[in-house]
Short mmCIF file of C-alpha atoms in Angstrom, two decimals:
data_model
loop_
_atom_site.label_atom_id
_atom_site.label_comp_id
_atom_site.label_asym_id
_atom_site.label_seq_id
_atom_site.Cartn_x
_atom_site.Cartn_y
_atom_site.Cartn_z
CA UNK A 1 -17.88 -4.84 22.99
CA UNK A 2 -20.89 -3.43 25.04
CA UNK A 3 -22.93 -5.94 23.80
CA UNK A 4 -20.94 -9.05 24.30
CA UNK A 5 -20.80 -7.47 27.67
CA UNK A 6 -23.93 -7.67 28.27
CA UNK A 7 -24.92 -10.71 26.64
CA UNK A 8 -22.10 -13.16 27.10
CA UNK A 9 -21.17 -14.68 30.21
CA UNK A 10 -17.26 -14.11 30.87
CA UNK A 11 -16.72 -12.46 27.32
CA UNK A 12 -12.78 -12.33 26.49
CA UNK A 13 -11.51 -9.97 23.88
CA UNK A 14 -8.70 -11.52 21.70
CA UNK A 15 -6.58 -9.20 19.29
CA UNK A 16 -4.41 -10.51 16.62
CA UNK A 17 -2.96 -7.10 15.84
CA UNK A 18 -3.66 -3.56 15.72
CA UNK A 19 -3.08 -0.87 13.71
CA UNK A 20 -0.70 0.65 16.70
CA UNK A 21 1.66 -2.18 16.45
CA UNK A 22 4.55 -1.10 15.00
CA UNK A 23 5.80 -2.84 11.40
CA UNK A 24 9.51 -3.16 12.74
CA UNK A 25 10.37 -4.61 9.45
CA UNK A 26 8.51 -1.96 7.22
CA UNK A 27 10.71 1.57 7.10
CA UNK A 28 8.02 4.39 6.82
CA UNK A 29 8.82 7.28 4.89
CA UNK A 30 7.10 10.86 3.79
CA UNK A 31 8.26 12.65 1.01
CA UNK A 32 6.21 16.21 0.50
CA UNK A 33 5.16 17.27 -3.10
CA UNK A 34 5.14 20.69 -4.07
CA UNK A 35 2.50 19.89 -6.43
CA UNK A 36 0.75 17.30 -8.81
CA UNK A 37 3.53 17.10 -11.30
CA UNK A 38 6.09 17.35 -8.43
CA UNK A 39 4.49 14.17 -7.02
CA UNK A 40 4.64 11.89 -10.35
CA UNK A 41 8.41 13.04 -10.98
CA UNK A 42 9.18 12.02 -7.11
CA UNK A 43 7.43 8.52 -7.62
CA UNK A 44 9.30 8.43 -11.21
CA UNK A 45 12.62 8.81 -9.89
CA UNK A 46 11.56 6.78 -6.38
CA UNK A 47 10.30 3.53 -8.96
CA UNK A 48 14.32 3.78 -10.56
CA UNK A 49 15.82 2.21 -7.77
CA UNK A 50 17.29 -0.62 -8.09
CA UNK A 51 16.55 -2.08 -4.92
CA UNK A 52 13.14 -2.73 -6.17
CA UNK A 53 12.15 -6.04 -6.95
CA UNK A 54 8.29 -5.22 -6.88
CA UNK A 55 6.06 -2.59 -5.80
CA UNK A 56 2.81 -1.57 -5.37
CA UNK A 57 1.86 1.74 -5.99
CA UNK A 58 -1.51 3.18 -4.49
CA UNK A 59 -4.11 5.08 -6.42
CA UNK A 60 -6.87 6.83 -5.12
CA UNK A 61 -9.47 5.73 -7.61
CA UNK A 62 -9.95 3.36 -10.98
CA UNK A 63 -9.37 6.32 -13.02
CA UNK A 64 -5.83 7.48 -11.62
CA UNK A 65 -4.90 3.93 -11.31
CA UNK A 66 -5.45 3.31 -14.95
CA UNK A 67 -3.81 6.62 -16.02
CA UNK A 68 -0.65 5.98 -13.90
CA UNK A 69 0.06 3.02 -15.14
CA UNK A 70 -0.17 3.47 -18.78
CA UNK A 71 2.23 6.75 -17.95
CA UNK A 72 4.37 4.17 -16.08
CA UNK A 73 4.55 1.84 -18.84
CA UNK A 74 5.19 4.55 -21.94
CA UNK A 75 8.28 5.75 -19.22
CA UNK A 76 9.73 1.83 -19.91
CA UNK A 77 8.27 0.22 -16.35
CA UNK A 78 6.67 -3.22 -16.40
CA UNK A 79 3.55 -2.08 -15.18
CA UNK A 80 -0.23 -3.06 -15.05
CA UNK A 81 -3.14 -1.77 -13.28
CA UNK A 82 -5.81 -3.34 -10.67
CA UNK A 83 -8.54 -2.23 -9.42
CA UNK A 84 -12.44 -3.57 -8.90
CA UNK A 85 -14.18 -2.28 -12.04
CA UNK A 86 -12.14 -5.28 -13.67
CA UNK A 87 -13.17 -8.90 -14.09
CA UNK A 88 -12.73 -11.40 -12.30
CA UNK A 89 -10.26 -13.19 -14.84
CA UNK A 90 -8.40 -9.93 -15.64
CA UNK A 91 -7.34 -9.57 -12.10
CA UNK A 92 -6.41 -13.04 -11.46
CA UNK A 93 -4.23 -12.90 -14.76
CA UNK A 94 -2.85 -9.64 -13.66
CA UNK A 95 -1.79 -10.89 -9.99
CA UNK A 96 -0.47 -14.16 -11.77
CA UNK A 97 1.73 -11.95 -13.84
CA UNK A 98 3.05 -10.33 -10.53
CA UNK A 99 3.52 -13.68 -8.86
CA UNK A 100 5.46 -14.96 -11.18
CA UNK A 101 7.66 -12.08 -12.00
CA UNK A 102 6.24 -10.99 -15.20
CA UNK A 103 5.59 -7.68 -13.23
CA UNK A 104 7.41 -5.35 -11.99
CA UNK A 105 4.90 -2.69 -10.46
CA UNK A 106 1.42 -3.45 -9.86
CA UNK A 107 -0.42 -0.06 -9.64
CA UNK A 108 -3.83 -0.42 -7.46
CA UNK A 109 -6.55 0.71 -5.52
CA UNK A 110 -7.58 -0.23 -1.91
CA UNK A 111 -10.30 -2.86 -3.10
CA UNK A 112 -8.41 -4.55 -5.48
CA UNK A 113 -5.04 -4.89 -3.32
CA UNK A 114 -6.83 -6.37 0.08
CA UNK A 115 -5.16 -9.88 0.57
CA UNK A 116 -2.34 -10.01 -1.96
CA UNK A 117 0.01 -11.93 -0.78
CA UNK A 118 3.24 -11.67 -2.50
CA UNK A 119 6.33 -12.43 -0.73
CA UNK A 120 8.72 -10.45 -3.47
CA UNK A 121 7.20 -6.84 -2.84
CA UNK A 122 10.03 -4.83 -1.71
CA UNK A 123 8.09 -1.50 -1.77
CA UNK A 124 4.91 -0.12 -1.61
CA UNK A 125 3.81 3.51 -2.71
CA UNK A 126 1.13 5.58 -1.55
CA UNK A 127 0.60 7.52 -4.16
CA UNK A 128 -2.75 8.14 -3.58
CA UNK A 129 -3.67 8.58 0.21
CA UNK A 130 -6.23 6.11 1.22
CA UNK A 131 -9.64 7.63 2.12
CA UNK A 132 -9.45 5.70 5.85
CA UNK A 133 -6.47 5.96 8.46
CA UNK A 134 -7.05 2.09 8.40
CA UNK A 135 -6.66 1.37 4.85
CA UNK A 136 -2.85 2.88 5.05
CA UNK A 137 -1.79 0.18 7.33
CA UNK A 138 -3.34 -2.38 5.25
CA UNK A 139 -1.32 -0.88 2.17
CA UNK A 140 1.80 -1.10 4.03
CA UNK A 141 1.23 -4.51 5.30
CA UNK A 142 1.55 -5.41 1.37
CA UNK A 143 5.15 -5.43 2.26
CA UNK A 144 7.81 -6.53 4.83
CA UNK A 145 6.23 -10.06 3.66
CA UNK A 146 7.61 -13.50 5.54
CA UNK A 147 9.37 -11.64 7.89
CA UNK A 148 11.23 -9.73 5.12
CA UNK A 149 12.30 -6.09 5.67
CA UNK A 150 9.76 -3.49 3.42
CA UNK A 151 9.83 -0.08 2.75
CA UNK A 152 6.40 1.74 2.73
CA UNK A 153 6.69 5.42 0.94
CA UNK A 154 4.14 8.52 1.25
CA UNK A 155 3.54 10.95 -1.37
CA UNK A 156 2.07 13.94 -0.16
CA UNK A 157 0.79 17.44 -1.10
CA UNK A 158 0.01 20.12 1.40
CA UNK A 159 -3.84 19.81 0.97
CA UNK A 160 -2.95 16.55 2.44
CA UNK A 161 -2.16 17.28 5.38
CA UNK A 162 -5.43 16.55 7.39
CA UNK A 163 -4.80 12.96 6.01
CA UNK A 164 -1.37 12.66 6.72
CA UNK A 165 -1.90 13.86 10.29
CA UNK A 166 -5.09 10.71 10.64
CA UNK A 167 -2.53 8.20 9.69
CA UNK A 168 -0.14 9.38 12.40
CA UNK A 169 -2.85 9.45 14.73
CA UNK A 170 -4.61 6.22 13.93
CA UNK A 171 -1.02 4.30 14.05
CA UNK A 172 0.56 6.38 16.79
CA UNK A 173 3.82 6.33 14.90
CA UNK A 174 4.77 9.48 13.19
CA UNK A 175 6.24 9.05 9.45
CA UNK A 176 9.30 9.81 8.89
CA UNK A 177 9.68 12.77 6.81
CA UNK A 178 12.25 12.67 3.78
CA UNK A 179 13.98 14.98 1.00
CA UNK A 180 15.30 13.91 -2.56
#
């Protein structure tokens, strides 16, 4: 901005959106786990509602993403995983499936999920907290699609905390903290 500044003659800034805008179709919502196992029983029982059409579930890394969803699919979810250490064709199969309803939960990591565009996903799950602030509201934007109402759950330990308290910063919006 400094440099256009200097450089440009009558420089105007133009914003699109930013990450303080407030997703007034996504409900945000923070549900503390008291540990690992606490936090894949919490998304287990979350992933049984019926108002699901489709998720998205958010892993940290390639590893937990393929791990959670083979556990999702031996608990009876139509599940795949997505993530960049696939090819090319794999993914574009995978997201097909999703499109056209062949999946019910697409379990990802940041990489892999930028610009999916899927009108049909009701829910996303942050399952893993994203490394950036940033990244969370580009997982949440996954939902709420077409003007359609979205709801964008947190799964959180305490060690999280620091992470938790970046998103809320970074958005200026605090999330809504819920019990089961």
């Amino acid at each position: 901005q400094q440099l256009a500044a200097r450089v440009m003659r009558n420089p105007q800034r133009i914003e699109i959106a930013t990450p303080q805008q407030k997703h007034d179709n996504i409900r945000q919502v923070l549900h503390w786990a008291d540990n690992g196992a606490h936090k894949r029983r919490l998304l287990d029982h979350l992933l049984r509602d019926s108002s699901i059409d489709q998720a998205i579930v958010f892993a940290s890394t390639q590893i937990e993403c393929d791990a959670l969803a083979n556990d999702l699919q031996q608990e009876g979810f139509s599940a795949v995983a997505l993530h960049g250490a696939m090819s090319q064709g794999l993914r574009n199969r995978r997201l097909m499936a999703l499109r056209n309803g062949q999946v019910q939960i697409l379990v990802a990591t940041d990489v892999a999920a930028r610009g999916i565009d899927v009108p049909s996903i009701t829910h996303v799950f942050n399952y893993g907290l994203p490394m950036k602030s940033e990244d969370y509201v580009h997982r949440i934007g996954r939902t709420g699609r077409a003007g359609r109402d979205g709801l964008a759950v947190t799964l959180a330990e305490f060690r999280d905390q620091r992470k938790i308290q970046g998103i809320e910063a970074y958005t200026r919006q605090p999330l809504q903290t819920e019990v089961i």
